[in-house]
PDB file of C-alpha atoms in Angstrom:
ATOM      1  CA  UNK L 187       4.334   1.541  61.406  1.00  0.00           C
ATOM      2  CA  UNK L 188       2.199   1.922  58.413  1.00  0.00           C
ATOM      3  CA  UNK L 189       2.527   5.992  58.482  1.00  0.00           C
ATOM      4  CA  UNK L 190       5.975   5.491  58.170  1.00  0.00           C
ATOM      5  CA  UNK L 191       6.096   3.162  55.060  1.00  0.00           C
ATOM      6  CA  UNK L 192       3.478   5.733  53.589  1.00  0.00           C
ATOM      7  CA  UNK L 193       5.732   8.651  54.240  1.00  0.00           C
ATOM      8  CA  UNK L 194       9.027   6.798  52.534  1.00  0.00           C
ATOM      9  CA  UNK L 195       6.881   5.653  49.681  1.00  0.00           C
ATOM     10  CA  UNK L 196       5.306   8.927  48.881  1.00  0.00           C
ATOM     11  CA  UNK L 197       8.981  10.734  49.494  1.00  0.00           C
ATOM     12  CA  UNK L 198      10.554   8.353  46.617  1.00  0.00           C
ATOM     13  CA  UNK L 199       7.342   9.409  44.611  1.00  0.00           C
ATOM     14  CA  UNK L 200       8.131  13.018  45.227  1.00  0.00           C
ATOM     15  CA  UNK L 201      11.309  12.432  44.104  1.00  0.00           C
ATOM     16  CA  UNK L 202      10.443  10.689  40.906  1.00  0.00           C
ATOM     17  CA  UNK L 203       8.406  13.242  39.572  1.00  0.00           C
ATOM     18  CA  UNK L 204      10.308  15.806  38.499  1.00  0.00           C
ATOM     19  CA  UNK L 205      12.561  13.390  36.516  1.00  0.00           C
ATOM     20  CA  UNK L 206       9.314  12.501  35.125  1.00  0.00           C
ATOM     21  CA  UNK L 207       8.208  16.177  34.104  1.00  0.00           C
ATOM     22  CA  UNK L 208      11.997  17.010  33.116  1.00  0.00           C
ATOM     23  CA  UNK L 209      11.883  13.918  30.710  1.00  0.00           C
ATOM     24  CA  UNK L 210       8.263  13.976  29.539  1.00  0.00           C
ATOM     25  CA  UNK L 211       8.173  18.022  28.724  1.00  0.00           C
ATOM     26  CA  UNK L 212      11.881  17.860  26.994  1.00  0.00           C
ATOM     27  CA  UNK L 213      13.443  20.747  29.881  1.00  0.00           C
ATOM     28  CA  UNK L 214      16.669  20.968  30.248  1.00  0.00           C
ATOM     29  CA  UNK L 215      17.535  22.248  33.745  1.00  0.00           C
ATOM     30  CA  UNK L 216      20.178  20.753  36.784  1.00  0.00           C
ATOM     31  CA  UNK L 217      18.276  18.835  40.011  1.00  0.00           C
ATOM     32  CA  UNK L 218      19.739  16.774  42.502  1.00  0.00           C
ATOM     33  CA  UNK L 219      23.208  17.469  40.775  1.00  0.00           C
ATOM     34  CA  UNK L 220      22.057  16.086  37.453  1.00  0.00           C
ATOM     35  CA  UNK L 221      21.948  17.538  34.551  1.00  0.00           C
ATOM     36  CA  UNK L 222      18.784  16.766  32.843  1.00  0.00           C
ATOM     37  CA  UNK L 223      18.839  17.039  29.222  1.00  0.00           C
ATOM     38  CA  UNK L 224      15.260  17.003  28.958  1.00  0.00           C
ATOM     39  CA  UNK L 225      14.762  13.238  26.194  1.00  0.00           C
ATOM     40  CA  UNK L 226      18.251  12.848  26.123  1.00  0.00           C
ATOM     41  CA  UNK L 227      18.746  12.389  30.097  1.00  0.00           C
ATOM     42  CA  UNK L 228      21.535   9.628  30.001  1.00  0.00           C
ATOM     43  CA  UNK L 229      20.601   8.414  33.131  1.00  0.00           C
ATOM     44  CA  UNK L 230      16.520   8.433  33.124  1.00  0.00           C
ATOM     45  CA  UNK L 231      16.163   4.673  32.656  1.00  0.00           C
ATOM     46  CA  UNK L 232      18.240   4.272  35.588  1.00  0.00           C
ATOM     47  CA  UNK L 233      16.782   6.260  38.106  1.00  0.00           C
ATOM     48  CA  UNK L 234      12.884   5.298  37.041  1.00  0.00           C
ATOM     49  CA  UNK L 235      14.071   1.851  37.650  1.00  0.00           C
ATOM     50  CA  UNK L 236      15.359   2.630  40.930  1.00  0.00           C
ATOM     51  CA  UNK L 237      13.089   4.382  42.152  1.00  0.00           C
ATOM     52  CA  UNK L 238      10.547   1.545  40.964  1.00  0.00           C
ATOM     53  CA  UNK L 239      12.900  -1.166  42.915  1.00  0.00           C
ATOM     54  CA  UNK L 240      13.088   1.411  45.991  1.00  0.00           C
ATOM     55  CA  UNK L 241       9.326   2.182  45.886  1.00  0.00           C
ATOM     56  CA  UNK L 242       8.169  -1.943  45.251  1.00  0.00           C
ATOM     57  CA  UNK L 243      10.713  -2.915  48.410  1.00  0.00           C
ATOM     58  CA  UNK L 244       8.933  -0.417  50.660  1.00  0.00           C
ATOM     59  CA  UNK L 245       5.507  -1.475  49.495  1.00  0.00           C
ATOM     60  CA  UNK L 246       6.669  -5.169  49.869  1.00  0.00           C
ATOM     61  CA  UNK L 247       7.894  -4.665  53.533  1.00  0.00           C
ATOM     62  CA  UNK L 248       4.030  -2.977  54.645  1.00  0.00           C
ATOM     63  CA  UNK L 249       2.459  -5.673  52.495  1.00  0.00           C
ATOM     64  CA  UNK L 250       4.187  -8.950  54.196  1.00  0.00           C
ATOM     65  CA  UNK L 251       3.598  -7.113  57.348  1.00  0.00           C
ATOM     66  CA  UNK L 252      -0.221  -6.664  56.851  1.00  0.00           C
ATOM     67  CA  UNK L 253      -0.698 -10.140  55.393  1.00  0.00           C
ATOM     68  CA  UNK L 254       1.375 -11.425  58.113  1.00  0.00           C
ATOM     69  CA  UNK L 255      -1.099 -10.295  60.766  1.00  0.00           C
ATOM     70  CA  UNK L 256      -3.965 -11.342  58.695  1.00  0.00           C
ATOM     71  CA  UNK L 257      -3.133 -14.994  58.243  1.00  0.00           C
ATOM     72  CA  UNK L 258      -2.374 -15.107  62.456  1.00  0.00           C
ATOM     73  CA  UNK L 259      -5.180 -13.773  62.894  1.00  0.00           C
ATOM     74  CA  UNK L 260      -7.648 -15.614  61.122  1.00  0.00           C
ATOM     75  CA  UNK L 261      -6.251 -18.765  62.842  1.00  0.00           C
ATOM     76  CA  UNK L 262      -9.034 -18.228  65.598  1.00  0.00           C
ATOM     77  CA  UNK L 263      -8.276 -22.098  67.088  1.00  0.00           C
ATOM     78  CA  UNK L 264      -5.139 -20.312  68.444  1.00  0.00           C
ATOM     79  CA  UNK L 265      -6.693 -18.177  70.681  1.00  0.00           C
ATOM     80  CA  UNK L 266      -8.481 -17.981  73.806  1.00  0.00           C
ATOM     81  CA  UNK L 267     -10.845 -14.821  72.729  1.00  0.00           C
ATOM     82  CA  UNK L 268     -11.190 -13.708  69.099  1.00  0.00           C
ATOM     83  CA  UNK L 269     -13.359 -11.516  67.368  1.00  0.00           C
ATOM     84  CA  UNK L 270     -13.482  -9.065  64.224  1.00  0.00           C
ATOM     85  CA  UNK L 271     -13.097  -6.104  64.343  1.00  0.00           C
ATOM     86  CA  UNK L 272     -16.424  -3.397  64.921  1.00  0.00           C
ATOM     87  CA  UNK L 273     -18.171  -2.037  61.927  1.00  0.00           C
ATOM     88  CA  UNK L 274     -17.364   1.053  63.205  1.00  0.00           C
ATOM     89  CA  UNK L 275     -13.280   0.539  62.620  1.00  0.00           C
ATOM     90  CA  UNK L 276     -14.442  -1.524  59.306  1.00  0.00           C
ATOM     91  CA  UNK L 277     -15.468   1.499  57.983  1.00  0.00           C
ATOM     92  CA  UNK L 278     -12.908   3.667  59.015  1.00  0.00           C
ATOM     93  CA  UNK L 279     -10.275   1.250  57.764  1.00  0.00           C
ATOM     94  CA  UNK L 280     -11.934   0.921  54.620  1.00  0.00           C
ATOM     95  CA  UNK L 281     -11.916   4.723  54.004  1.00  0.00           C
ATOM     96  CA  UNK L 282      -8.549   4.758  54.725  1.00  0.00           C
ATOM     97  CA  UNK L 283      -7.673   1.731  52.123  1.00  0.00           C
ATOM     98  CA  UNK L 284      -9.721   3.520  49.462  1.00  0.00           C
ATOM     99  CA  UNK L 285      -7.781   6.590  49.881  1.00  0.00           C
ATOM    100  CA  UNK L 286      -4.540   4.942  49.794  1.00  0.00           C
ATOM    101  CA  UNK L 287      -5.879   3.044  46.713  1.00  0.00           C
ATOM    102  CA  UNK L 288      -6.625   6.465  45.010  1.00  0.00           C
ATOM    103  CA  UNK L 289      -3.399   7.679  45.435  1.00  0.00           C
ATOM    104  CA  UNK L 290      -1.560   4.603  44.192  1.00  0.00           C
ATOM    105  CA  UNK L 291      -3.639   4.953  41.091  1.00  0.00           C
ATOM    106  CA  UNK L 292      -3.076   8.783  40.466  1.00  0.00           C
ATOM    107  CA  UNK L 293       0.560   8.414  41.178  1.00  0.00           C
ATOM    108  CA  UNK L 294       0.846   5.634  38.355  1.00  0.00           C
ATOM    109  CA  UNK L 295      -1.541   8.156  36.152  1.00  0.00           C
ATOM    110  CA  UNK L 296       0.227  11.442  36.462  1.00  0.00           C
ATOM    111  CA  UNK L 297       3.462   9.542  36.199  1.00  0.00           C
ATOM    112  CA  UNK L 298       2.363   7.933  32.899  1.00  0.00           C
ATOM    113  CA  UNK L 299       0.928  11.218  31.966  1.00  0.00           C
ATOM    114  CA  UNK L 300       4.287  12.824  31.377  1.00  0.00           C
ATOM    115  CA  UNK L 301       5.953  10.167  30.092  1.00  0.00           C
ATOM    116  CA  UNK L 302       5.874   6.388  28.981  1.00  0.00           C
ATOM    117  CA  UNK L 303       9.319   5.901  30.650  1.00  0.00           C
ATOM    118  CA  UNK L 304       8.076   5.441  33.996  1.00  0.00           C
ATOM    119  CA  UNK L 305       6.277   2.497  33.145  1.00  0.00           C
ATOM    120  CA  UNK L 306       8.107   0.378  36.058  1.00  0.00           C
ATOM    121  CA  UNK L 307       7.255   2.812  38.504  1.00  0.00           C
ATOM    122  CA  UNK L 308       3.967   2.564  37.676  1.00  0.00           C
ATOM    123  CA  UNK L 309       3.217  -0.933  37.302  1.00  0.00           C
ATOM    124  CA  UNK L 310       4.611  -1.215  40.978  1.00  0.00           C
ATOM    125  CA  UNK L 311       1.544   1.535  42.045  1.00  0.00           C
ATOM    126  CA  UNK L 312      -0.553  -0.549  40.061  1.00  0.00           C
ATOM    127  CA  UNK L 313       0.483  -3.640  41.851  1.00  0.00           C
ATOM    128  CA  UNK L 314       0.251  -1.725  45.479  1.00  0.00           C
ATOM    129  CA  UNK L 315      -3.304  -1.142  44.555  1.00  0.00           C
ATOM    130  CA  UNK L 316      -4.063  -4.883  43.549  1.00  0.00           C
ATOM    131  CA  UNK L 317      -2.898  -5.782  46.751  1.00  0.00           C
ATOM    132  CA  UNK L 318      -4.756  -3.095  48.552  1.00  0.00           C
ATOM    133  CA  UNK L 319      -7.793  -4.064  46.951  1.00  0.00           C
ATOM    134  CA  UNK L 320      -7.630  -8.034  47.728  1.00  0.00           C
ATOM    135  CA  UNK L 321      -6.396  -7.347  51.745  1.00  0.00           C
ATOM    136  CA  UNK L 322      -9.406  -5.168  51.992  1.00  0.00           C
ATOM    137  CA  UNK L 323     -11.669  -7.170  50.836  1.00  0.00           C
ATOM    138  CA  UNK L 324     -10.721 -10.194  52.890  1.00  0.00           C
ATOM    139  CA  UNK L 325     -10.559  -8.215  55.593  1.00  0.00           C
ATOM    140  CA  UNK L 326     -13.650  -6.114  55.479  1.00  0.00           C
ATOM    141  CA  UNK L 327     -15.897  -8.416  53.481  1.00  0.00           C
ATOM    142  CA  UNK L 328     -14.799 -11.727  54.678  1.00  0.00           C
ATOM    143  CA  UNK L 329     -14.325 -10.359  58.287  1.00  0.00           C
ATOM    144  CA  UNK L 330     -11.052 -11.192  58.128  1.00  0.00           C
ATOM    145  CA  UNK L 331      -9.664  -8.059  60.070  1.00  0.00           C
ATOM    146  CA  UNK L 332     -10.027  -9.318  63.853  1.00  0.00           C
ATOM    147  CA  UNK L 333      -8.472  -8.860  67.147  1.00  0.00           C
ATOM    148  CA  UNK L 334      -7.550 -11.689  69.488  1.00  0.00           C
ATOM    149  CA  UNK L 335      -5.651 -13.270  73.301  1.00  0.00           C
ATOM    150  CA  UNK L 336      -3.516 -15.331  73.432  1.00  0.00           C
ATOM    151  CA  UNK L 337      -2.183 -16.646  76.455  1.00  0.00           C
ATOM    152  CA  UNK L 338       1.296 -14.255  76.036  1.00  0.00           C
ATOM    153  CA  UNK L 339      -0.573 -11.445  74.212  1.00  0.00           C
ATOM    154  CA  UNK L 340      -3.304  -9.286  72.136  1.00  0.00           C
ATOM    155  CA  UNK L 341      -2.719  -9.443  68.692  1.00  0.00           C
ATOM    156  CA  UNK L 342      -4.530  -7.376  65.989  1.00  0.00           C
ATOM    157  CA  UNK L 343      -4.601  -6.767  62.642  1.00  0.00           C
ATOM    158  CA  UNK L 344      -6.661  -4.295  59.833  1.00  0.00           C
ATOM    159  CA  UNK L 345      -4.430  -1.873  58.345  1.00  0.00           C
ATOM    160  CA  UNK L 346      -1.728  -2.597  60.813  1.00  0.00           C
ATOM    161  CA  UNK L 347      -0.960  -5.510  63.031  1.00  0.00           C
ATOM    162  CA  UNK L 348       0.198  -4.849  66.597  1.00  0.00           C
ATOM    163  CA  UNK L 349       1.018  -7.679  69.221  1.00  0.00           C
ATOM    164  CA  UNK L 350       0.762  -6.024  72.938  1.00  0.00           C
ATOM    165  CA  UNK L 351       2.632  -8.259  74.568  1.00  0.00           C
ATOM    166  CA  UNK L 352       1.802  -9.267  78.849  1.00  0.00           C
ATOM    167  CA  UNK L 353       5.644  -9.792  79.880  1.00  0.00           C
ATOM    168  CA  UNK L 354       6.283  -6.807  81.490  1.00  0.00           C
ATOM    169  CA  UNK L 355       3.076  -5.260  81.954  1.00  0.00           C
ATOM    170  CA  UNK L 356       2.229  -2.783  85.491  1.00  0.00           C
ATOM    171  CA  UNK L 357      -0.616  -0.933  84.883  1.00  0.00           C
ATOM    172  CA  UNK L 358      -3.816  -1.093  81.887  1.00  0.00           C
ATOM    173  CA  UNK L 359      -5.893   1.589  81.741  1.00  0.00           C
ATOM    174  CA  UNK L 360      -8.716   2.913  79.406  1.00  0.00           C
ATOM    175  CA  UNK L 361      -9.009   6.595  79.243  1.00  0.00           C
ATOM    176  CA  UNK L 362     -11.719   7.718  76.735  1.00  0.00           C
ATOM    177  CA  UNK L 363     -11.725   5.805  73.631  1.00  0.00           C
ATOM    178  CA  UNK L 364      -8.260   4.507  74.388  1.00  0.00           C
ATOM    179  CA  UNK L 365      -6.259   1.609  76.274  1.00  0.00           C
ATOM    180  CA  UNK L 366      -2.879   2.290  77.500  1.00  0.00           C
ATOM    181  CA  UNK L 367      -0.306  -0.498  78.256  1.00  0.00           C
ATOM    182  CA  UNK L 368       2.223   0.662  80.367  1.00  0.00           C
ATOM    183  CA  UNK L 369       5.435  -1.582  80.688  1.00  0.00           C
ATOM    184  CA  UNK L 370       7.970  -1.515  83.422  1.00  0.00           C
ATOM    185  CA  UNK L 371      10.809  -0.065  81.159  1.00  0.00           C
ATOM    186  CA  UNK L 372       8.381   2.716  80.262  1.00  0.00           C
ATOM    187  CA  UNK L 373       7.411   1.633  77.258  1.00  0.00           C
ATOM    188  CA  UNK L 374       3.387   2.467  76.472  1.00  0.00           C
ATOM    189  CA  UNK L 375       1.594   0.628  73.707  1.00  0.00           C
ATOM    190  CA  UNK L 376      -2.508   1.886  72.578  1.00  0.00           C
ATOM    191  CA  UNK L 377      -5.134   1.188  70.789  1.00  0.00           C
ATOM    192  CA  UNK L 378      -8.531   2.587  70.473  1.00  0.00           C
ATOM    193  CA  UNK L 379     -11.582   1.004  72.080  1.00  0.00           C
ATOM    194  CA  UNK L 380     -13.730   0.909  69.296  1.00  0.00           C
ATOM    195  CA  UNK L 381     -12.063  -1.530  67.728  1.00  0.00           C
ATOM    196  CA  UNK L 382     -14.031  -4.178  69.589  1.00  0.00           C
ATOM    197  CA  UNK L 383     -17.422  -4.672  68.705  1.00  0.00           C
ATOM    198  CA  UNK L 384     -19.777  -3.582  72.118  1.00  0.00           C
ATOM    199  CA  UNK L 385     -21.294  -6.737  72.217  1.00  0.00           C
ATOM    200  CA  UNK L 386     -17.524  -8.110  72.751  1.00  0.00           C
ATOM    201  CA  UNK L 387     -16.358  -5.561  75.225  1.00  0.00           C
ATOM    202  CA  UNK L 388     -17.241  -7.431  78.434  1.00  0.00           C
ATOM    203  CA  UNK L 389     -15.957 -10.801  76.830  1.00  0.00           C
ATOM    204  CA  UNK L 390     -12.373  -8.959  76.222  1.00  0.00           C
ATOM    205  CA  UNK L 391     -12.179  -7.876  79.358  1.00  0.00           C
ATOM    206  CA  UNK L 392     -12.543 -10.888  80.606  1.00  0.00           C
ATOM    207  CA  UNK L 393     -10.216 -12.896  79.218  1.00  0.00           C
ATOM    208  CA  UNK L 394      -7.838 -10.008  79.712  1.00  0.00           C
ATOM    209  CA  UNK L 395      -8.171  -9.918  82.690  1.00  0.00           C
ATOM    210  CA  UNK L 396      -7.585 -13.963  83.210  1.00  0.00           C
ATOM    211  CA  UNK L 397      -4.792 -13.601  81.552  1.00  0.00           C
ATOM    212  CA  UNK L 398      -3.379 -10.787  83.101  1.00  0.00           C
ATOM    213  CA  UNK L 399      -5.301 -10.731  86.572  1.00  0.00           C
ATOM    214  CA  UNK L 400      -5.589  -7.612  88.739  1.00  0.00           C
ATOM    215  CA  UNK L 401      -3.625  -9.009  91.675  1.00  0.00           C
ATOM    216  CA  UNK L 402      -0.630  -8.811  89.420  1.00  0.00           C
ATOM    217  CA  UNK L 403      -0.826  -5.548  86.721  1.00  0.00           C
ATOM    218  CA  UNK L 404      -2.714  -2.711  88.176  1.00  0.00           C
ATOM    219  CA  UNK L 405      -6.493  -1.633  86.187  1.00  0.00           C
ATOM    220  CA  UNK L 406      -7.267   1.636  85.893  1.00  0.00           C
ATOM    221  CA  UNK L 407     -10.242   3.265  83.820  1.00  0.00           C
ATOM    222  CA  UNK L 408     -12.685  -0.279  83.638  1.00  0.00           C
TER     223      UNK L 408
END
């Protein structure tokens, strides 16, 4: 689900700049059926703002997602195994936020860079990054990214938040670094193993597996 908020926010951006570069360099030339008149573009106001609206609504959707999964998680009362996440995912998750955070930034720069008029646009990047900034830092430094059972599901959250569900459920496997959930209407939900610290492994299992005993959803792979 994140991926595909990145990909719509960074196809808007795509879009944006070369109103940006028409407008900032003064070139007069037609795209997307306008005609750009360079400065004089009648309609440049209108479609930085839009594409600042379009771009903030997208970046609002990911962000009430993520903090979403970060508040249920960090409500550890509610469940009946909790943990954060390794410091192996920490890290990757954190290399992913910083890139993310990089871009944001050099999409408000180079937008400012050609001209001043896509100041909305880039406030909104700038306010992206503000709120990448304070979700990773909860998350990493406060441990604040975790996985969890509950007695109806796993739920976890770091960059993403995913709820596997146990209605439904016929077979769990682990194959390499990866456990499948395979439902009974085909669906198949993953995540990768080392998101659990090692020390935690046998203690998920566990409770997985009291949740969702063997007599009733088939184990493969443990």
């Amino acid at each position: 689900m994140n991926k595909i908020y990145n990909i719509w926010i960074l196809i808007f951006t795509v879009l944006t700049f070369p109103f940006a570069v028409a407008v900032g360099n003064n070139l007069d030339f037609t795209l997307f059926g306008f005609n750009i008149e360079g400065e004089e573009f009648a309609y440049k106001h209108f479609v930085f703002t839009l594409s600042a609206g379009i771009i903030f609504l997208i970046g609002a959707l990911r962000a009430s997602k993520k903090w979403l999964g970060l508040r249920v998680v960090r409500q550890v009362q509610r469940f009946k195994f909790s943990t954060p996440v390794s410091i192996m995912r920490r890290k990757r998750v954190l290399l992913y936020n910083l890139i993310e955070l990089f871009f944001y930034l050099l999409f408000a720069g180079g937008l400012l860079y050609f001209t001043v008029d896509t100041i909305y646009v880039a406030l909104v990047f700038i306010i992206l990054a503000m709120d990448q900034t304070i979700h990773t830092y909860l998350g990493i430094a406060l441990k604040g990214y975790r996985i969890g059972i509950t007695k109806n599901a796993i739920v976890l959250a770091d960059r993403e938040t995913k709820a596997i569900y146990f209605k439904g459920l016929k077979k769990i496997s682990k194959h390499q670094q990866t456990i499948y959930f395979e439902y009974v209407n085909d669906l198949v939900l993953h995540f990768p193993t080392n998101l659990i610290p090692e020390e935690e492994w046998s203690n998920f299992v566990a409770s997985l597996q009291e949740h969702v005993p063997p007599n009733r959803v088939y184990y493969s792979g443990f």
